């Protein structure tokens, strides 16, 4: 029997980070950068007006007051993107839009709303400091600066920076394409009529969402019956588009469980009992070079196994530096007997704060596999293999599900 640590190590060994791809910005969202992004120019590239108003020499209006306003001639108008040369002459101002380059001789912008809004002549009743309402050259980004290091996960705010710096393409670790195959004669699609003995396919939907949350791109296949040829054809068909293949169900020793029979001749897939609860029977290997993970059919066991073994692998393929869920120590509110030699995973509801500590309350009977309990949890408490008794007040490390 493998330990959890041994099985996780084996999982991480078969799936390394994907080779970087050069993609357009819209395809880079959610991906991890595979290169340092260095600014090719200053941002802004020139002195710009930070708002609509009048570009002035602050020295010329230093004496302005409501009782003694300063009057300036409006000698030009500048729009954003205007590149023609412009210059202030003595006792003059330029009407300027936000984002337009400051004319030579100007060192400040008076807000349009703080003037009499004159077209040919403007009245100013208050002084401004040098640099007021001006976006200075390179104040945002300096040429040659590393603005996004390799390993950054790209979101909309990062795309804005890349686009502003003129980048249309960027090198990233692509999100892994993950095919999910649910197996079982009893499985029917949610929303369709169910006969006695039918079970709705919870795993296909749940694991597809879990793949997305892990940074992967899921492809869910309709449930496949416990029939050798049907499962073999499905797996062979799906290998074309899969970077990772996940099966769920079909792992017990009862008749009709086909995963081992199908995968053994197709590739190098090993099936082991793993010292964990819930779960235990898992498959791991590759088919035609594609990593494959065989998870239990029980929905709670499948999700715990995904969190423990598959999620870190998907993040590794996608280039993440942090592979695992954030963990916090918490005091448990209930006691229970844990399985000897097993690492136990118990859904809990975590409350508290860093200043006063955290409390973990089981959301279902420890050792059970109740979907309602898992749905009500925001963390998974981990009981070490050498712990037989969990006592009220004990501290367990809890993996945060919503972080």
PDB file of C-alpha atoms in Angstrom, residues 13-265:
ATOM      1  CA  UNK A  13       6.842  13.007 -11.587  1.00  0.00           C
ATOM      2  CA  UNK A  14       4.743  12.056 -14.620  1.00  0.00           C
ATOM      3  CA  UNK A  15       3.524  15.559 -15.493  1.00  0.00           C
ATOM      4  CA  UNK A  16       6.046  18.384 -15.763  1.00  0.00           C
ATOM      5  CA  UNK A  17       5.400  22.008 -16.727  1.00  0.00           C
ATOM      6  CA  UNK A  18       4.135  22.397 -20.278  1.00  0.00           C
ATOM      7  CA  UNK A  19       6.445  23.842 -22.924  1.00  0.00           C
ATOM      8  CA  UNK A  20       5.880  27.623 -23.263  1.00  0.00           C
ATOM      9  CA  UNK A  21       3.730  28.953 -26.090  1.00  0.00           C
ATOM     10  CA  UNK A  22       3.700  32.395 -27.704  1.00  0.00           C
ATOM     11  CA  UNK A  23       0.035  33.470 -27.645  1.00  0.00           C
ATOM     12  CA  UNK A  24      -2.044  36.600 -28.243  1.00  0.00           C
ATOM     13  CA  UNK A  25      -3.122  38.543 -25.156  1.00  0.00           C
ATOM     14  CA  UNK A  26      -6.718  37.308 -25.083  1.00  0.00           C
ATOM     15  CA  UNK A  27      -5.490  33.702 -25.027  1.00  0.00           C
ATOM     16  CA  UNK A  28      -3.029  34.482 -22.227  1.00  0.00           C
ATOM     17  CA  UNK A  29      -5.651  35.341 -19.576  1.00  0.00           C
ATOM     18  CA  UNK A  30      -5.407  32.908 -16.671  1.00  0.00           C
ATOM     19  CA  UNK A  31      -2.066  31.504 -17.874  1.00  0.00           C
ATOM     20  CA  UNK A  32       1.296  31.769 -16.129  1.00  0.00           C
ATOM     21  CA  UNK A  33       4.031  33.848 -17.744  1.00  0.00           C
ATOM     22  CA  UNK A  34       7.005  31.889 -19.047  1.00  0.00           C
ATOM     23  CA  UNK A  35       9.170  34.974 -19.567  1.00  0.00           C
ATOM     24  CA  UNK A  36      10.095  38.210 -17.845  1.00  0.00           C
ATOM     25  CA  UNK A  37       8.286  41.128 -19.483  1.00  0.00           C
ATOM     26  CA  UNK A  38      10.614  44.133 -19.838  1.00  0.00           C
ATOM     27  CA  UNK A  39       9.312  47.585 -20.776  1.00  0.00           C
ATOM     28  CA  UNK A  40      10.573  48.688 -24.184  1.00  0.00           C
ATOM     29  CA  UNK A  41       9.804  52.358 -23.500  1.00  0.00           C
ATOM     30  CA  UNK A  42       8.751  54.769 -20.764  1.00  0.00           C
ATOM     31  CA  UNK A  43       5.118  54.939 -19.700  1.00  0.00           C
ATOM     32  CA  UNK A  44       3.987  57.651 -20.101  1.00  0.00           C
ATOM     33  CA  UNK A  45       6.410  58.365 -22.905  1.00  0.00           C
ATOM     34  CA  UNK A  46       6.064  62.161 -22.363  1.00  0.00           C
ATOM     35  CA  UNK A  47       4.707  64.704 -19.885  1.00  0.00           C
ATOM     36  CA  UNK A  48       0.905  64.407 -20.121  1.00  0.00           C
ATOM     37  CA  UNK A  49      -2.074  66.283 -18.760  1.00  0.00           C
ATOM     38  CA  UNK A  50      -3.732  64.265 -16.006  1.00  0.00           C
ATOM     39  CA  UNK A  51      -7.120  65.935 -16.523  1.00  0.00           C
ATOM     40  CA  UNK A  52      -8.992  68.364 -18.779  1.00  0.00           C
ATOM     41  CA  UNK A  53      -7.974  71.975 -18.222  1.00  0.00           C
ATOM     42  CA  UNK A  54      -5.433  74.610 -19.170  1.00  0.00           C
ATOM     43  CA  UNK A  55      -1.694  74.002 -19.437  1.00  0.00           C
ATOM     44  CA  UNK A  56       0.137  76.905 -17.810  1.00  0.00           C
ATOM     45  CA  UNK A  57       3.411  78.056 -16.345  1.00  0.00           C
ATOM     46  CA  UNK A  58       2.863  77.880 -12.602  1.00  0.00           C
ATOM     47  CA  UNK A  59       5.208  80.826 -12.114  1.00  0.00           C
ATOM     48  CA  UNK A  60       2.981  83.110 -14.171  1.00  0.00           C
ATOM     49  CA  UNK A  61      -0.104  82.495 -12.015  1.00  0.00           C
ATOM     50  CA  UNK A  62       1.643  82.412  -8.632  1.00  0.00           C
ATOM     51  CA  UNK A  63      -0.058  85.680  -7.614  1.00  0.00           C
ATOM     52  CA  UNK A  64      -3.588  84.640  -8.694  1.00  0.00           C
ATOM     53  CA  UNK A  65      -6.389  85.034  -6.132  1.00  0.00           C
ATOM     54  CA  UNK A  66     -10.177  85.492  -6.202  1.00  0.00           C
ATOM     55  CA  UNK A  67      -9.663  89.209  -5.584  1.00  0.00           C
ATOM     56  CA  UNK A  68      -6.949  89.537  -8.208  1.00  0.00           C
ATOM     57  CA  UNK A  69      -7.298  86.840 -10.898  1.00  0.00           C
ATOM     58  CA  UNK A  70      -4.679  86.329 -13.569  1.00  0.00           C
ATOM     59  CA  UNK A  71      -5.862  86.524 -17.163  1.00  0.00           C
ATOM     60  CA  UNK A  72      -4.101  84.503 -19.854  1.00  0.00           C
ATOM     61  CA  UNK A  73      -4.562  84.275 -23.592  1.00  0.00           C
ATOM     62  CA  UNK A  74      -5.605  80.830 -24.864  1.00  0.00           C
ATOM     63  CA  UNK A  75      -3.210  80.291 -27.777  1.00  0.00           C
ATOM     64  CA  UNK A  76      -3.824  76.648 -28.718  1.00  0.00           C
ATOM     65  CA  UNK A  77      -5.842  73.509 -28.092  1.00  0.00           C
ATOM     66  CA  UNK A  78      -4.286  70.057 -27.586  1.00  0.00           C
ATOM     67  CA  UNK A  79      -6.109  66.723 -27.780  1.00  0.00           C
ATOM     68  CA  UNK A  80      -4.995  63.314 -26.510  1.00  0.00           C
ATOM     69  CA  UNK A  81      -2.610  61.810 -29.048  1.00  0.00           C
ATOM     70  CA  UNK A  82      -1.725  65.209 -30.546  1.00  0.00           C
ATOM     71  CA  UNK A  83       1.952  65.065 -31.553  1.00  0.00           C
ATOM     72  CA  UNK A  84       2.409  68.443 -33.218  1.00  0.00           C
ATOM     73  CA  UNK A  85       4.832  70.743 -31.377  1.00  0.00           C
ATOM     74  CA  UNK A  86       3.219  73.351 -29.132  1.00  0.00           C
ATOM     75  CA  UNK A  87       4.737  76.017 -26.900  1.00  0.00           C
ATOM     76  CA  UNK A  88       3.493  78.567 -24.403  1.00  0.00           C
ATOM     77  CA  UNK A  89       4.361  82.181 -24.987  1.00  0.00           C
ATOM     78  CA  UNK A  90       4.437  84.748 -22.211  1.00  0.00           C
ATOM     79  CA  UNK A  91       1.086  85.269 -20.436  1.00  0.00           C
ATOM     80  CA  UNK A  92      -0.601  82.415 -22.315  1.00  0.00           C
ATOM     81  CA  UNK A  93      -2.328  79.095 -21.679  1.00  0.00           C
ATOM     82  CA  UNK A  94      -3.221  76.083 -23.817  1.00  0.00           C
ATOM     83  CA  UNK A  95      -6.617  74.371 -23.546  1.00  0.00           C
ATOM     84  CA  UNK A  96      -5.681  70.703 -23.051  1.00  0.00           C
ATOM     85  CA  UNK A  97      -7.446  67.353 -22.826  1.00  0.00           C
ATOM     86  CA  UNK A  98      -6.564  64.644 -20.332  1.00  0.00           C
ATOM     87  CA  UNK A  99      -3.812  62.497 -21.856  1.00  0.00           C
ATOM     88  CA  UNK A 100      -2.530  65.170 -24.237  1.00  0.00           C
ATOM     89  CA  UNK A 101       1.196  66.017 -24.171  1.00  0.00           C
ATOM     90  CA  UNK A 102       2.114  69.156 -22.242  1.00  0.00           C
ATOM     91  CA  UNK A 103       3.273  72.055 -24.456  1.00  0.00           C
ATOM     92  CA  UNK A 104       6.818  73.329 -24.034  1.00  0.00           C
ATOM     93  CA  UNK A 105       7.011  75.928 -21.282  1.00  0.00           C
ATOM     94  CA  UNK A 106       4.113  74.492 -19.278  1.00  0.00           C
ATOM     95  CA  UNK A 107       4.679  72.746 -15.952  1.00  0.00           C
ATOM     96  CA  UNK A 108       1.138  72.401 -14.559  1.00  0.00           C
ATOM     97  CA  UNK A 109      -2.518  71.989 -15.552  1.00  0.00           C
ATOM     98  CA  UNK A 110      -5.327  74.050 -14.042  1.00  0.00           C
ATOM     99  CA  UNK A 111      -8.572  72.006 -13.957  1.00  0.00           C
ATOM    100  CA  UNK A 112     -11.113  73.246 -16.485  1.00  0.00           C
ATOM    101  CA  UNK A 113     -13.782  73.344 -13.758  1.00  0.00           C
ATOM    102  CA  UNK A 114     -11.644  75.790 -11.682  1.00  0.00           C
ATOM    103  CA  UNK A 115     -11.600  78.490 -14.358  1.00  0.00           C
ATOM    104  CA  UNK A 116     -14.106  80.686 -16.167  1.00  0.00           C
ATOM    105  CA  UNK A 117     -13.742  78.244 -19.083  1.00  0.00           C
ATOM    106  CA  UNK A 118     -12.764  80.909 -21.568  1.00  0.00           C
ATOM    107  CA  UNK A 119     -12.056  80.022 -25.186  1.00  0.00           C
ATOM    108  CA  UNK A 120      -9.754  82.868 -26.233  1.00  0.00           C
ATOM    109  CA  UNK A 121      -8.951  84.237 -22.798  1.00  0.00           C
ATOM    110  CA  UNK A 122      -9.133  82.444 -19.464  1.00  0.00           C
ATOM    111  CA  UNK A 123      -9.360  83.846 -15.935  1.00  0.00           C
ATOM    112  CA  UNK A 124      -7.516  81.993 -13.135  1.00  0.00           C
ATOM    113  CA  UNK A 125      -8.191  82.835  -9.496  1.00  0.00           C
ATOM    114  CA  UNK A 126      -5.808  80.466  -7.672  1.00  0.00           C
ATOM    115  CA  UNK A 127      -2.148  79.445  -8.067  1.00  0.00           C
ATOM    116  CA  UNK A 128      -0.982  75.862  -8.748  1.00  0.00           C
ATOM    117  CA  UNK A 129       2.154  74.039  -7.701  1.00  0.00           C
ATOM    118  CA  UNK A 130       4.699  73.039 -10.346  1.00  0.00           C
ATOM    119  CA  UNK A 131       3.778  69.555 -11.598  1.00  0.00           C
ATOM    120  CA  UNK A 132       0.140  69.834 -10.506  1.00  0.00           C
ATOM    121  CA  UNK A 133      -2.184  67.556 -12.541  1.00  0.00           C
ATOM    122  CA  UNK A 134       0.674  66.327 -14.718  1.00  0.00           C
ATOM    123  CA  UNK A 135       1.560  62.695 -15.450  1.00  0.00           C
ATOM    124  CA  UNK A 136       5.326  62.790 -15.656  1.00  0.00           C
ATOM    125  CA  UNK A 137       7.366  60.855 -18.191  1.00  0.00           C
ATOM    126  CA  UNK A 138       8.141  57.320 -16.896  1.00  0.00           C
ATOM    127  CA  UNK A 139       6.290  57.869 -13.636  1.00  0.00           C
ATOM    128  CA  UNK A 140       4.339  54.640 -14.269  1.00  0.00           C
ATOM    129  CA  UNK A 141       6.970  52.468 -15.965  1.00  0.00           C
ATOM    130  CA  UNK A 142      10.589  53.183 -16.831  1.00  0.00           C
ATOM    131  CA  UNK A 143      12.173  51.783 -19.974  1.00  0.00           C
ATOM    132  CA  UNK A 144      14.116  48.597 -19.179  1.00  0.00           C
ATOM    133  CA  UNK A 145      12.156  47.783 -16.020  1.00  0.00           C
ATOM    134  CA  UNK A 146      10.876  44.235 -15.498  1.00  0.00           C
ATOM    135  CA  UNK A 147       7.171  44.890 -15.126  1.00  0.00           C
ATOM    136  CA  UNK A 148       5.963  41.281 -14.892  1.00  0.00           C
ATOM    137  CA  UNK A 149       8.295  38.468 -13.819  1.00  0.00           C
ATOM    138  CA  UNK A 150       8.055  34.926 -15.143  1.00  0.00           C
ATOM    139  CA  UNK A 151       5.662  32.957 -12.962  1.00  0.00           C
ATOM    140  CA  UNK A 152       3.015  35.702 -12.775  1.00  0.00           C
ATOM    141  CA  UNK A 153      -0.542  34.524 -13.476  1.00  0.00           C
ATOM    142  CA  UNK A 154      -2.117  36.877 -15.986  1.00  0.00           C
ATOM    143  CA  UNK A 155      -5.449  38.550 -15.262  1.00  0.00           C
ATOM    144  CA  UNK A 156      -7.254  41.500 -16.829  1.00  0.00           C
ATOM    145  CA  UNK A 157      -5.099  44.043 -14.982  1.00  0.00           C
ATOM    146  CA  UNK A 158      -1.923  42.440 -16.304  1.00  0.00           C
ATOM    147  CA  UNK A 159      -3.308  42.378 -19.837  1.00  0.00           C
ATOM    148  CA  UNK A 160      -3.960  46.128 -19.537  1.00  0.00           C
ATOM    149  CA  UNK A 161      -0.293  46.709 -18.689  1.00  0.00           C
ATOM    150  CA  UNK A 162       0.954  44.471 -21.490  1.00  0.00           C
ATOM    151  CA  UNK A 163      -1.288  46.149 -24.054  1.00  0.00           C
ATOM    152  CA  UNK A 164      -0.256  49.626 -22.850  1.00  0.00           C
ATOM    153  CA  UNK A 165       3.353  48.619 -23.453  1.00  0.00           C
ATOM    154  CA  UNK A 166       2.541  47.564 -26.991  1.00  0.00           C
ATOM    155  CA  UNK A 167       2.746  43.815 -26.421  1.00  0.00           C
ATOM    156  CA  UNK A 168       0.315  41.846 -28.597  1.00  0.00           C
ATOM    157  CA  UNK A 169       1.771  38.416 -27.861  1.00  0.00           C
ATOM    158  CA  UNK A 170       3.378  36.952 -24.769  1.00  0.00           C
ATOM    159  CA  UNK A 171       5.033  33.657 -23.838  1.00  0.00           C
ATOM    160  CA  UNK A 172       3.057  31.573 -21.319  1.00  0.00           C
ATOM    161  CA  UNK A 173       2.670  28.084 -19.963  1.00  0.00           C
ATOM    162  CA  UNK A 174      -0.598  26.981 -21.604  1.00  0.00           C
ATOM    163  CA  UNK A 175      -3.493  25.784 -19.478  1.00  0.00           C
ATOM    164  CA  UNK A 176      -3.589  21.962 -19.595  1.00  0.00           C
ATOM    165  CA  UNK A 177      -6.469  20.441 -21.553  1.00  0.00           C
ATOM    166  CA  UNK A 178      -8.097  17.935 -19.225  1.00  0.00           C
ATOM    167  CA  UNK A 179     -10.576  15.297 -20.409  1.00  0.00           C
ATOM    168  CA  UNK A 180     -12.905  13.872 -17.755  1.00  0.00           C
ATOM    169  CA  UNK A 181     -14.547  10.495 -18.309  1.00  0.00           C
ATOM    170  CA  UNK A 182     -17.177   9.188 -15.882  1.00  0.00           C
ATOM    171  CA  UNK A 183     -17.683   5.418 -16.019  1.00  0.00           C
ATOM    172  CA  UNK A 184     -20.696   3.338 -15.012  1.00  0.00           C
ATOM    173  CA  UNK A 185     -23.834   1.703 -16.413  1.00  0.00           C
ATOM    174  CA  UNK A 186     -25.846   3.383 -13.677  1.00  0.00           C
ATOM    175  CA  UNK A 187     -24.887   6.950 -14.560  1.00  0.00           C
ATOM    176  CA  UNK A 188     -27.333   9.347 -16.191  1.00  0.00           C
ATOM    177  CA  UNK A 189     -26.992  13.004 -17.066  1.00  0.00           C
ATOM    178  CA  UNK A 190     -28.527  15.455 -14.550  1.00  0.00           C
ATOM    179  CA  UNK A 191     -31.737  16.874 -15.973  1.00  0.00           C
ATOM    180  CA  UNK A 192     -32.719  13.667 -17.733  1.00  0.00           C
ATOM    181  CA  UNK A 193     -35.281  11.133 -16.468  1.00  0.00           C
ATOM    182  CA  UNK A 194     -33.851   8.554 -14.057  1.00  0.00           C
ATOM    183  CA  UNK A 195     -35.045   4.993 -13.616  1.00  0.00           C
ATOM    184  CA  UNK A 196     -34.787   3.011 -10.361  1.00  0.00           C
ATOM    185  CA  UNK A 197     -31.113   2.191  -9.804  1.00  0.00           C
ATOM    186  CA  UNK A 198     -29.855   5.123 -11.859  1.00  0.00           C
ATOM    187  CA  UNK A 199     -27.402   7.612 -10.358  1.00  0.00           C
ATOM    188  CA  UNK A 200     -26.895  11.141 -11.636  1.00  0.00           C
ATOM    189  CA  UNK A 201     -23.337  11.867 -12.792  1.00  0.00           C
ATOM    190  CA  UNK A 202     -22.055  14.234 -10.103  1.00  0.00           C
ATOM    191  CA  UNK A 203     -18.371  13.592 -10.766  1.00  0.00           C
ATOM    192  CA  UNK A 204     -18.248  14.747 -14.376  1.00  0.00           C
ATOM    193  CA  UNK A 205     -19.645  18.162 -13.522  1.00  0.00           C
ATOM    194  CA  UNK A 206     -17.760  18.576 -10.240  1.00  0.00           C
ATOM    195  CA  UNK A 207     -14.379  17.607 -11.659  1.00  0.00           C
ATOM    196  CA  UNK A 208     -14.832  19.845 -14.704  1.00  0.00           C
ATOM    197  CA  UNK A 209     -15.367  22.777 -12.336  1.00  0.00           C
ATOM    198  CA  UNK A 210     -12.415  21.694 -10.214  1.00  0.00           C
ATOM    199  CA  UNK A 211     -10.195  21.596 -13.304  1.00  0.00           C
ATOM    200  CA  UNK A 212     -11.198  25.152 -14.207  1.00  0.00           C
ATOM    201  CA  UNK A 213     -10.506  26.293 -10.644  1.00  0.00           C
ATOM    202  CA  UNK A 214      -7.066  24.682 -10.878  1.00  0.00           C
ATOM    203  CA  UNK A 215      -6.153  26.622 -14.019  1.00  0.00           C
ATOM    204  CA  UNK A 216      -6.949  23.878 -16.532  1.00  0.00           C
ATOM    205  CA  UNK A 217      -9.293  23.698 -19.523  1.00  0.00           C
ATOM    206  CA  UNK A 218     -11.860  20.924 -18.963  1.00  0.00           C
ATOM    207  CA  UNK A 219     -13.486  18.716 -21.601  1.00  0.00           C
ATOM    208  CA  UNK A 220     -16.222  16.618 -20.077  1.00  0.00           C
ATOM    209  CA  UNK A 221     -17.286  13.400 -21.812  1.00  0.00           C
ATOM    210  CA  UNK A 222     -20.762  11.952 -21.325  1.00  0.00           C
ATOM    211  CA  UNK A 223     -20.823   8.976 -18.984  1.00  0.00           C
ATOM    212  CA  UNK A 224     -19.463   5.772 -20.520  1.00  0.00           C
ATOM    213  CA  UNK A 225     -21.035   2.385 -19.650  1.00  0.00           C
ATOM    214  CA  UNK A 226     -19.094  -0.472 -18.057  1.00  0.00           C
ATOM    215  CA  UNK A 227     -18.312  -1.999 -21.433  1.00  0.00           C
ATOM    216  CA  UNK A 228     -14.751  -2.692 -22.547  1.00  0.00           C
ATOM    217  CA  UNK A 229     -15.006  -1.608 -26.169  1.00  0.00           C
ATOM    218  CA  UNK A 230     -16.990   1.569 -25.368  1.00  0.00           C
ATOM    219  CA  UNK A 231     -14.454   2.686 -22.762  1.00  0.00           C
ATOM    220  CA  UNK A 232     -11.454   1.800 -24.927  1.00  0.00           C
ATOM    221  CA  UNK A 233     -12.829   3.718 -27.922  1.00  0.00           C
ATOM    222  CA  UNK A 234     -13.663   6.721 -25.742  1.00  0.00           C
ATOM    223  CA  UNK A 235     -10.172   6.887 -24.248  1.00  0.00           C
ATOM    224  CA  UNK A 236      -8.477   6.438 -27.623  1.00  0.00           C
ATOM    225  CA  UNK A 237     -10.677   9.168 -29.155  1.00  0.00           C
ATOM    226  CA  UNK A 238     -10.033  11.618 -26.335  1.00  0.00           C
ATOM    227  CA  UNK A 239      -6.249  11.229 -26.313  1.00  0.00           C
ATOM    228  CA  UNK A 240      -6.095  13.488 -29.366  1.00  0.00           C
ATOM    229  CA  UNK A 241      -7.100  16.574 -27.383  1.00  0.00           C
ATOM    230  CA  UNK A 242      -5.972  15.650 -23.867  1.00  0.00           C
ATOM    231  CA  UNK A 243      -2.921  16.882 -22.010  1.00  0.00           C
ATOM    232  CA  UNK A 244      -4.307  15.023 -18.982  1.00  0.00           C
ATOM    233  CA  UNK A 245      -6.996  12.338 -18.773  1.00  0.00           C
ATOM    234  CA  UNK A 246      -9.108  11.729 -15.668  1.00  0.00           C
ATOM    235  CA  UNK A 247     -11.405   8.756 -15.228  1.00  0.00           C
ATOM    236  CA  UNK A 248     -13.787   8.366 -12.331  1.00  0.00           C
ATOM    237  CA  UNK A 249     -15.437   5.099 -11.331  1.00  0.00           C
ATOM    238  CA  UNK A 250     -14.794   1.570 -12.485  1.00  0.00           C
ATOM    239  CA  UNK A 251     -12.036   0.848  -9.957  1.00  0.00           C
ATOM    240  CA  UNK A 252     -13.557  -1.731  -7.622  1.00  0.00           C
ATOM    241  CA  UNK A 253     -13.086  -5.467  -8.035  1.00  0.00           C
ATOM    242  CA  UNK A 254     -16.753  -6.146  -8.783  1.00  0.00           C
ATOM    243  CA  UNK A 255     -17.921  -7.374 -12.166  1.00  0.00           C
ATOM    244  CA  UNK A 256     -18.465  -4.690 -14.756  1.00  0.00           C
ATOM    245  CA  UNK A 257     -15.563  -2.521 -13.550  1.00  0.00           C
ATOM    246  CA  UNK A 258     -13.552  -2.082 -16.705  1.00  0.00           C
ATOM    247  CA  UNK A 259     -10.832   0.525 -16.097  1.00  0.00           C
ATOM    248  CA  UNK A 260      -8.002  -1.865 -15.280  1.00  0.00           C
ATOM    249  CA  UNK A 261      -8.879  -4.226 -18.117  1.00  0.00           C
ATOM    250  CA  UNK A 262      -8.933  -1.405 -20.660  1.00  0.00           C
ATOM    251  CA  UNK A 263      -5.928   0.616 -19.513  1.00  0.00           C
ATOM    252  CA  UNK A 264      -3.486  -2.210 -18.835  1.00  0.00           C
ATOM    253  CA  UNK A 265      -2.894  -3.002 -22.541  1.00  0.00           C
TER     254      UNK A 265
END
